[in-house]
Amino acid sequence: MHLTRLTRALLLVGLVSLPTARAQAASCVVNPQDLSLGRYDPLSDLPQDAVGSVTVRCDAAVAFVVALGPGNGSYAARKMNGGGQTLLYNLFLDPNHLTVWGDGSGGSGSVSRSSTGEVLPIYGRAPGGQSQLKPGMYSDTITVTVTY
């Protein structure tokens, strides 16, 4: 079974407080990378893992928060859809898959930094044993929100 890449839509939100009239607001650019889980074997009990990233670059050091939307599901269970089927998966802040990357609600976490930017890894995992799945392409769109 081949799964399509997990694509992320981009939403950039800027919140800047200006301490003086001559201060210039920072500007940030966000570049999310597609995350592909590759071929998922529905008969395997092993999870399917993948790593993607989102890059944040700012023209000045600034505090920023990176949040991910729930996509087709919720932070508890994101869903890729395809051919009338649903593949469960999730996105995590850590390689041990302990903290779901979301917006800080529903038990999820977000990333807070204060810098000119960096590359932030996104750890994807589809649990094994989803034996009801039929071959096909599955996808979801995740909104990346950067607040600074």
CSV table of N, CA and C in Angstrom, one decimal:
chain,number,residue,atom,x,y,z
A,1,MET,N,0.8,-1.2,0.0
A,1,MET,CA,0.0,0.0,0.0
A,1,MET,C,0.9,1.2,0.0
A,2,HIS,N,0.6,2.2,-0.8
A,2,HIS,CA,1.4,3.4,-0.9
A,2,HIS,C,0.6,4.6,-0.4
A,3,LEU,N,1.1,5.3,0.5
A,3,LEU,CA,0.5,6.5,1.1
A,3,LEU,C,1.0,7.7,0.5
A,4,THR,N,0.2,8.7,0.2
A,4,THR,CA,0.7,10.0,-0.3
A,4,THR,C,1.4,10.8,0.8
A,5,ARG,N,2.1,11.8,0.4
A,5,ARG,CA,2.7,12.6,1.4
A,5,ARG,C,1.7,13.4,2.2
A,6,LEU,N,2.0,13.5,3.4
A,6,LEU,CA,1.2,14.3,4.3
A,6,LEU,C,1.6,15.8,4.1
A,7,THR,N,0.7,16.6,3.6
A,7,THR,CA,1.0,18.0,3.3
A,7,THR,C,0.5,18.9,4.3
A,8,ARG,N,1.2,20.0,4.5
A,8,ARG,CA,0.8,20.9,5.5
A,8,ARG,C,0.5,22.3,4.8
A,9,ALA,N,-0.7,22.8,5.1
A,9,ALA,CA,-1.0,24.2,4.6
A,9,ALA,C,-0.2,25.1,5.5
A,10,LEU,N,0.0,26.3,5.0
A,10,LEU,CA,0.8,27.3,5.8
A,10,LEU,C,-0.1,28.5,6.2
A,11,LEU,N,-0.1,28.8,7.4
A,11,LEU,CA,-0.8,29.9,7.9
A,11,LEU,C,0.2,30.7,8.8
A,12,LEU,N,0.4,31.9,8.5
A,12,LEU,CA,1.4,32.7,9.2
A,12,LEU,C,0.6,33.9,9.9
A,13,VAL,N,0.8,33.9,11.2
A,13,VAL,CA,0.1,34.9,12.0
A,13,VAL,C,1.2,35.7,12.7
A,14,GLY,N,1.2,37.0,12.6
A,14,GLY,CA,2.2,37.8,13.3
A,14,GLY,C,1.5,38.7,14.4
A,15,LEU,N,2.1,38.6,15.5
A,15,LEU,CA,1.6,39.4,16.6
A,15,LEU,C,2.9,40.1,17.2
A,16,VAL,N,3.0,41.4,17.0
A,16,VAL,CA,4.2,42.1,17.4
A,16,VAL,C,3.8,43.3,18.3
A,17,SER,N,4.5,43.5,19.4
A,17,SER,CA,4.3,44.7,20.2
A,17,SER,C,5.5,45.6,19.9
A,18,LEU,N,5.2,46.9,19.7
A,18,LEU,CA,6.3,47.8,19.4
A,18,LEU,C,6.6,48.7,20.6
A,19,PRO,N,7.8,48.5,21.2
A,19,PRO,CA,8.1,49.3,22.4
A,19,PRO,C,8.4,50.7,22.1
A,20,THR,N,8.8,51.1,20.9
A,20,THR,CA,9.1,52.5,20.6
A,20,THR,C,8.6,52.7,19.1
A,21,ALA,N,8.3,53.9,18.8
A,21,ALA,CA,7.8,54.3,17.5
A,21,ALA,C,8.8,53.9,16.4
A,22,ARG,N,10.2,53.9,16.7
A,22,ARG,CA,11.2,53.7,15.7
A,22,ARG,C,11.6,52.2,15.6
A,23,ALA,N,11.0,51.4,16.5
A,23,ALA,CA,11.3,50.0,16.4
A,23,ALA,C,10.7,49.4,15.2
A,24,GLN,N,11.4,48.4,14.5
A,24,GLN,CA,10.9,47.8,13.3
A,24,GLN,C,10.5,46.4,13.7
A,25,ALA,N,9.3,46.0,13.2
A,25,ALA,CA,8.8,44.6,13.5
A,25,ALA,C,9.6,43.6,12.8
A,26,ALA,N,9.8,42.5,13.5
A,26,ALA,CA,10.5,41.3,12.9
A,26,ALA,C,9.6,40.7,11.8
A,27,SER,N,10.2,40.1,10.9
A,27,SER,CA,9.5,39.4,9.8
A,27,SER,C,10.0,38.0,9.8
A,28,CYS,N,9.1,37.0,9.8
A,28,CYS,CA,9.5,35.6,9.7
A,28,CYS,C,8.9,34.9,8.5
A,29,VAL,N,9.6,33.9,8.0
A,29,VAL,CA,9.2,33.0,6.9
A,29,VAL,C,9.1,31.6,7.4
A,30,VAL,N,8.1,30.9,7.1
A,30,VAL,CA,7.9,29.5,7.5
A,30,VAL,C,7.9,28.6,6.3
A,31,ASN,N,8.7,27.5,6.4
A,31,ASN,CA,8.7,26.6,5.3
A,31,ASN,C,8.5,25.1,5.8
A,32,PRO,N,7.3,24.6,5.7
A,32,PRO,CA,7.0,23.3,6.2
A,32,PRO,C,7.5,22.3,5.1
A,33,GLN,N,8.0,21.2,5.5
A,33,GLN,CA,8.5,20.1,4.6
A,33,GLN,C,7.4,19.0,4.6
A,34,ASP,N,7.1,18.4,3.4
A,34,ASP,CA,6.1,17.3,3.4
A,34,ASP,C,6.7,16.2,4.2
A,35,LEU,N,5.8,15.5,4.9
A,35,LEU,CA,6.1,14.3,5.6
A,35,LEU,C,5.4,13.1,5.0
A,36,SER,N,6.2,12.1,4.5
A,36,SER,CA,5.6,10.9,3.9
A,36,SER,C,5.8,9.7,4.8
A,37,LEU,N,4.7,9.0,5.1
A,37,LEU,CA,4.9,7.8,5.9
A,37,LEU,C,5.2,6.6,5.0
A,38,GLY,N,5.3,6.8,3.7
A,38,GLY,CA,5.7,5.7,2.8
A,38,GLY,C,4.7,4.6,2.7
A,39,ARG,N,5.1,3.4,2.5
A,39,ARG,CA,4.2,2.3,2.3
A,39,ARG,C,3.9,1.7,3.7
A,40,TYR,N,2.6,1.7,4.0
A,40,TYR,CA,2.1,1.2,5.2
A,40,TYR,C,1.6,-0.2,5.0
A,41,ASP,N,2.0,-1.1,5.9
A,41,ASP,CA,1.6,-2.5,5.8
A,41,ASP,C,0.5,-2.8,6.8
A,42,PRO,N,-0.8,-2.9,6.4
A,42,PRO,CA,-1.9,-3.0,7.3
A,42,PRO,C,-1.9,-4.3,8.1
A,43,LEU,N,-1.1,-5.3,7.7
A,43,LEU,CA,-1.1,-6.6,8.4
A,43,LEU,C,0.0,-6.6,9.4
A,44,SER,N,0.9,-5.6,9.5
A,44,SER,CA,1.9,-5.6,10.5
A,44,SER,C,1.4,-4.9,11.8
A,45,ASP,N,1.9,-5.4,12.9
A,45,ASP,CA,1.5,-4.8,14.2
A,45,ASP,C,2.5,-3.7,14.5
A,46,LEU,N,3.6,-3.5,13.7
A,46,LEU,CA,4.6,-2.5,14.0
A,46,LEU,C,4.1,-1.1,13.5
A,47,PRO,N,4.4,0.0,14.2
A,47,PRO,CA,4.0,1.3,13.7
A,47,PRO,C,4.9,1.7,12.5
A,48,GLN,N,4.4,2.6,11.8
A,48,GLN,CA,5.1,3.2,10.6
A,48,GLN,C,5.6,4.6,11.0
A,49,ASP,N,6.9,4.9,11.1
A,49,ASP,CA,7.4,6.2,11.5
A,49,ASP,C,8.0,6.9,10.4
A,50,ALA,N,8.0,8.2,10.5
A,50,ALA,CA,8.7,9.1,9.5
A,50,ALA,C,9.0,10.4,10.2
A,51,VAL,N,9.9,11.2,9.6
A,51,VAL,CA,10.3,12.5,10.2
A,51,VAL,C,10.3,13.5,9.1
A,52,GLY,N,9.6,14.6,9.4
A,52,GLY,CA,9.6,15.8,8.5
A,52,GLY,C,10.1,17.0,9.3
A,53,SER,N,9.9,18.2,8.8
A,53,SER,CA,10.3,19.3,9.5
A,53,SER,C,9.6,20.6,9.1
A,54,VAL,N,9.7,21.6,9.9
A,54,VAL,CA,9.2,22.9,9.6
A,54,VAL,C,10.3,23.9,9.9
A,55,THR,N,10.7,24.7,9.0
A,55,THR,CA,11.8,25.7,9.2
A,55,THR,C,11.2,27.1,9.4
A,56,VAL,N,11.7,27.7,10.4
A,56,VAL,CA,11.3,29.1,10.7
A,56,VAL,C,12.5,30.0,10.6
A,57,ARG,N,12.5,31.0,9.8
A,57,ARG,CA,13.6,32.0,9.7
A,57,ARG,C,13.1,33.4,9.9
A,58,CYS,N,13.7,34.1,10.8
A,58,CYS,CA,13.3,35.5,11.0
A,58,CYS,C,14.4,36.5,10.8
A,59,ASP,N,14.1,37.7,10.4
A,59,ASP,CA,15.2,38.7,10.1
A,59,ASP,C,15.8,39.3,11.4
A,60,ALA,N,15.3,39.0,12.5
A,60,ALA,CA,15.8,39.4,13.8
A,60,ALA,C,15.4,38.4,14.9
A,61,ALA,N,16.2,38.4,15.9
A,61,ALA,CA,15.8,37.5,17.0
A,61,ALA,C,14.5,37.9,17.6
A,62,VAL,N,13.6,36.9,17.7
A,62,VAL,CA,12.2,37.1,18.2
A,62,VAL,C,11.7,35.9,18.9
A,63,ALA,N,10.8,36.1,19.8
A,63,ALA,CA,10.2,34.9,20.5
A,63,ALA,C,9.0,34.5,19.5
A,64,PHE,N,8.9,33.2,19.3
A,64,PHE,CA,7.9,32.7,18.4
A,64,PHE,C,7.4,31.3,18.9
A,65,VAL,N,6.1,31.0,18.6
A,65,VAL,CA,5.5,29.7,18.9
A,65,VAL,C,5.0,29.1,17.6
A,66,VAL,N,5.3,27.8,17.5
A,66,VAL,CA,4.9,27.0,16.3
A,66,VAL,C,3.9,26.0,16.8
A,67,ALA,N,2.7,26.1,16.2
A,67,ALA,CA,1.6,25.2,16.5
A,67,ALA,C,1.1,24.5,15.3
A,68,LEU,N,0.6,23.2,15.4
A,68,LEU,CA,0.1,22.5,14.3
A,68,LEU,C,-1.4,22.2,14.6
A,69,GLY,N,-2.2,22.4,13.5
A,69,GLY,CA,-3.6,22.1,13.6
A,69,GLY,C,-3.9,20.6,13.6
A,70,PRO,N,-5.1,20.2,13.9
A,70,PRO,CA,-5.5,18.8,14.1
A,70,PRO,C,-5.7,18.1,12.7
A,71,GLY,N,-5.8,18.8,11.6
A,71,GLY,CA,-6.1,18.2,10.3
A,71,GLY,C,-7.5,17.6,10.3
A,72,ASN,N,-7.6,16.4,9.7
A,72,ASN,CA,-9.0,15.8,9.6
A,72,ASN,C,-9.5,15.2,10.9
A,73,GLY,N,-8.7,15.0,11.8
A,73,GLY,CA,-9.1,14.4,13.1
A,73,GLY,C,-9.0,15.3,14.3
A,74,SER,N,-8.4,14.9,15.3
A,74,SER,CA,-8.2,15.6,16.5
A,74,SER,C,-6.8,15.4,17.0
A,75,TYR,N,-6.4,16.1,18.0
A,75,TYR,CA,-5.0,15.9,18.5
A,75,TYR,C,-4.9,14.5,19.1
A,76,ALA,N,-6.0,13.9,19.6
A,76,ALA,CA,-5.9,12.6,20.1
A,76,ALA,C,-5.7,11.5,19.0
A,77,ALA,N,-6.3,11.8,17.8
A,77,ALA,CA,-6.2,10.9,16.7
A,77,ALA,C,-6.4,11.6,15.4
A,78,ARG,N,-5.3,12.0,14.8
A,78,ARG,CA,-5.3,12.6,13.4
A,78,ARG,C,-5.7,11.5,12.4
A,79,LYS,N,-6.3,11.9,11.3
A,79,LYS,CA,-6.8,10.9,10.3
A,79,LYS,C,-6.4,11.3,8.9
A,80,MET,N,-5.8,10.3,8.2
A,80,MET,CA,-5.6,10.5,6.7
A,80,MET,C,-6.7,9.8,6.1
A,81,ASN,N,-7.3,10.4,5.1
A,81,ASN,CA,-8.4,9.9,4.3
A,81,ASN,C,-8.0,9.5,2.9
A,82,GLY,N,-8.6,8.4,2.4
A,82,GLY,CA,-8.4,8.0,1.1
A,82,GLY,C,-9.3,6.9,0.7
A,83,GLY,N,-10.0,7.0,-0.5
A,83,GLY,CA,-10.8,5.9,-1.0
A,83,GLY,C,-11.9,5.5,0.0
A,84,GLY,N,-12.5,6.4,0.8
A,84,GLY,CA,-13.5,6.1,1.7
A,84,GLY,C,-12.9,5.4,3.0
A,85,GLN,N,-11.6,5.3,3.1
A,85,GLN,CA,-11.0,4.7,4.3
A,85,GLN,C,-10.3,5.8,5.1
A,86,THR,N,-10.0,5.4,6.4
A,86,THR,CA,-9.3,6.3,7.3
A,86,THR,C,-8.1,5.6,7.9
A,87,LEU,N,-6.9,6.2,7.7
A,87,LEU,CA,-5.7,5.8,8.4
A,87,LEU,C,-5.4,6.7,9.6
A,88,LEU,N,-5.3,6.1,10.7
A,88,LEU,CA,-5.0,6.8,11.9
A,88,LEU,C,-3.5,7.1,12.0
A,89,TYR,N,-3.1,8.3,12.5
A,89,TYR,CA,-1.7,8.6,12.7
A,89,TYR,C,-1.6,9.8,13.6
A,90,ASN,N,-0.4,10.2,13.9
A,90,ASN,CA,-0.3,11.5,14.7
A,90,ASN,C,1.1,12.1,14.5
A,91,LEU,N,1.3,13.3,14.9
A,91,LEU,CA,2.5,14.0,14.8
A,91,LEU,C,3.0,14.4,16.2
A,92,PHE,N,4.3,14.3,16.4
A,92,PHE,CA,4.8,14.4,17.8
A,92,PHE,C,6.0,15.4,17.8
A,93,LEU,N,6.2,15.9,19.0
A,93,LEU,CA,7.3,16.9,19.3
A,93,LEU,C,8.6,16.1,19.5
A,94,ASP,N,8.6,14.9,19.9
A,94,ASP,CA,9.8,14.1,20.3
A,94,ASP,C,9.9,12.8,19.5
A,95,PRO,N,11.1,12.3,19.4
A,95,PRO,CA,11.3,11.0,18.7
A,95,PRO,C,10.8,9.8,19.4
A,96,ASN,N,10.5,10.0,20.7
A,96,ASN,CA,9.9,8.9,21.4
A,96,ASN,C,8.3,8.8,21.3
A,97,HIS,N,7.8,9.8,20.6
A,97,HIS,CA,6.3,9.9,20.4
A,97,HIS,C,5.5,10.0,21.6
A,98,LEU,N,6.0,10.8,22.5
A,98,LEU,CA,5.3,11.0,23.8
A,98,LEU,C,4.4,12.2,23.9
A,99,THR,N,4.8,13.3,23.2
A,99,THR,CA,4.0,14.5,23.2
A,99,THR,C,3.5,14.9,21.8
A,100,VAL,N,2.1,14.9,21.6
A,100,VAL,CA,1.5,15.2,20.4
A,100,VAL,C,1.8,16.7,20.1
A,101,TRP,N,2.2,17.0,18.9
A,101,TRP,CA,2.4,18.4,18.5
A,101,TRP,C,1.0,19.0,18.0
A,102,GLY,N,0.6,19.9,18.8
A,102,GLY,CA,-0.7,20.6,18.5
A,102,GLY,C,-0.6,22.1,18.8
A,103,ASP,N,-1.6,22.6,19.4
A,103,ASP,CA,-1.6,24.0,19.8
A,103,ASP,C,-1.6,24.3,21.3
A,104,GLY,N,-1.3,23.2,22.0
A,104,GLY,CA,-1.3,23.3,23.5
A,104,GLY,C,-2.6,22.9,24.1
A,105,SER,N,-3.6,22.7,23.3
A,105,SER,CA,-4.9,22.2,23.9
A,105,SER,C,-5.1,20.7,23.8
A,106,GLY,N,-6.0,20.2,24.5
A,106,GLY,CA,-6.3,18.7,24.4
A,106,GLY,C,-5.1,17.8,24.7
A,107,GLY,N,-4.2,18.3,25.6
A,107,GLY,CA,-3.1,17.5,25.9
A,107,GLY,C,-1.9,17.6,24.9
A,108,SER,N,-2.0,18.4,23.9
A,108,SER,CA,-1.0,18.6,23.0
A,108,SER,C,0.0,19.6,23.4
A,109,GLY,N,1.2,19.7,22.7
A,109,GLY,CA,2.1,20.7,23.0
A,109,GLY,C,2.5,21.5,21.8
A,110,SER,N,3.2,22.6,22.0
A,110,SER,CA,3.6,23.4,20.8
A,110,SER,C,5.1,23.7,21.1
A,111,VAL,N,5.8,24.4,20.1
A,111,VAL,CA,7.2,24.7,20.3
A,111,VAL,C,7.3,26.2,20.5
A,112,SER,N,8.1,26.6,21.5
A,112,SER,CA,8.4,28.0,21.8
A,112,SER,C,9.9,28.2,21.7
A,113,ARG,N,10.3,29.2,21.0
A,113,ARG,CA,11.7,29.5,20.8
A,113,ARG,C,11.9,31.0,20.8
A,114,SER,N,13.1,31.4,21.1
A,114,SER,CA,13.4,32.9,21.0
A,114,SER,C,14.8,32.9,20.2
A,115,SER,N,14.7,33.2,18.9
A,115,SER,CA,15.9,33.1,18.1
A,115,SER,C,15.6,33.7,16.7
A,116,THR,N,16.5,33.6,15.8
A,116,THR,CA,16.3,34.1,14.4
A,116,THR,C,15.7,32.9,13.6
A,117,GLY,N,15.4,31.8,14.3
A,117,GLY,CA,14.8,30.7,13.6
A,117,GLY,C,15.6,29.4,13.7
A,118,GLU,N,15.0,28.3,13.3
A,118,GLU,CA,15.6,27.0,13.2
A,118,GLU,C,14.8,26.0,12.5
A,119,VAL,N,15.4,24.9,12.3
A,119,VAL,CA,14.6,23.7,11.7
A,119,VAL,C,14.1,22.9,12.8
A,120,LEU,N,12.8,22.7,12.8
A,120,LEU,CA,12.2,21.9,13.9
A,120,LEU,C,11.7,20.6,13.3
A,121,PRO,N,12.2,19.4,13.9
A,121,PRO,CA,11.7,18.1,13.4
A,121,PRO,C,10.3,17.8,13.8
A,122,ILE,N,9.5,17.2,12.9
A,122,ILE,CA,8.2,16.7,13.2
A,122,ILE,C,8.2,15.2,13.1
A,123,TYR,N,7.9,14.5,14.1
A,123,TYR,CA,7.9,13.0,14.2
A,123,TYR,C,6.5,12.4,13.9
A,124,GLY,N,6.4,11.7,12.8
A,124,GLY,CA,5.1,11.2,12.4
A,124,GLY,C,5.0,9.7,12.8
A,125,ARG,N,3.9,9.2,13.1
A,125,ARG,CA,3.7,7.8,13.4
A,125,ARG,C,2.3,7.4,13.1
A,126,ALA,N,2.2,6.2,12.4
A,126,ALA,CA,0.9,5.6,12.1
A,126,ALA,C,1.0,4.3,12.9
A,127,PRO,N,0.0,4.0,13.9
A,127,PRO,CA,0.1,2.8,14.6
A,127,PRO,C,-0.1,1.6,13.7
A,128,GLY,N,0.5,0.5,14.1
A,128,GLY,CA,0.4,-0.8,13.4
A,128,GLY,C,-1.0,-1.4,13.6
A,129,GLY,N,-1.3,-2.4,12.8
A,129,GLY,CA,-2.5,-3.2,13.0
A,129,GLY,C,-3.8,-2.6,12.5
A,130,GLN,N,-3.7,-1.7,11.5
A,130,GLN,CA,-4.9,-1.1,11.0
A,130,GLN,C,-5.3,-2.0,9.7
A,131,SER,N,-5.7,-3.2,10.0
A,131,SER,CA,-5.9,-4.2,9.0
A,131,SER,C,-7.1,-4.0,8.1
A,132,GLN,N,-8.0,-3.1,8.5
A,132,GLN,CA,-9.1,-2.8,7.6
A,132,GLN,C,-8.8,-2.0,6.4
A,133,LEU,N,-7.6,-1.4,6.3
A,133,LEU,CA,-7.2,-0.5,5.2
A,133,LEU,C,-7.0,-1.3,3.9
A,134,LYS,N,-7.5,-0.6,2.8
A,134,LYS,CA,-7.3,-1.1,1.5
A,134,LYS,C,-6.2,-0.3,0.8
A,135,PRO,N,-5.5,-0.9,-0.2
A,135,PRO,CA,-4.5,-0.2,-0.9
A,135,PRO,C,-5.0,1.1,-1.5
A,136,GLY,N,-4.2,2.2,-1.4
A,136,GLY,CA,-4.6,3.4,-2.0
A,136,GLY,C,-3.8,4.6,-1.4
A,137,MET,N,-4.2,5.8,-1.8
A,137,MET,CA,-3.5,7.0,-1.4
A,137,MET,C,-4.2,7.6,-0.2
A,138,TYR,N,-3.6,7.9,0.9
A,138,TYR,CA,-4.2,8.6,2.0
A,138,TYR,C,-3.5,9.9,2.3
A,139,SER,N,-4.2,10.9,2.7
A,139,SER,CA,-3.6,12.2,2.9
A,139,SER,C,-4.4,13.0,4.0
A,140,ASP,N,-3.7,14.0,4.5
A,140,ASP,CA,-4.3,14.9,5.4
A,140,ASP,C,-3.5,16.2,5.2
A,141,THR,N,-4.2,17.3,5.6
A,141,THR,CA,-3.5,18.7,5.5
A,141,THR,C,-3.5,19.3,6.9
A,142,ILE,N,-2.3,19.7,7.3
A,142,ILE,CA,-2.1,20.2,8.6
A,142,ILE,C,-1.8,21.7,8.5
A,143,THR,N,-2.4,22.5,9.3
A,143,THR,CA,-2.1,24.0,9.3
A,143,THR,C,-1.0,24.2,10.3
A,144,VAL,N,0.1,24.9,9.8
A,144,VAL,CA,1.2,25.3,10.6
A,144,VAL,C,1.0,26.8,11.0
A,145,THR,N,0.9,27.1,12.3
A,145,THR,CA,0.7,28.5,12.7
A,145,THR,C,1.9,28.9,13.5
A,146,VAL,N,2.5,30.1,13.1
A,146,VAL,CA,3.6,30.6,13.8
A,146,VAL,C,3.2,32.0,14.3
A,147,THR,N,3.3,32.2,15.6
A,147,THR,CA,2.9,33.4,16.3
A,147,THR,C,4.2,34.0,16.8
A,148,TYR,N,4.4,35.3,16.5
A,148,TYR,CA,5.6,36.0,17.0
A,148,TYR,C,5.3,37.4,17.3
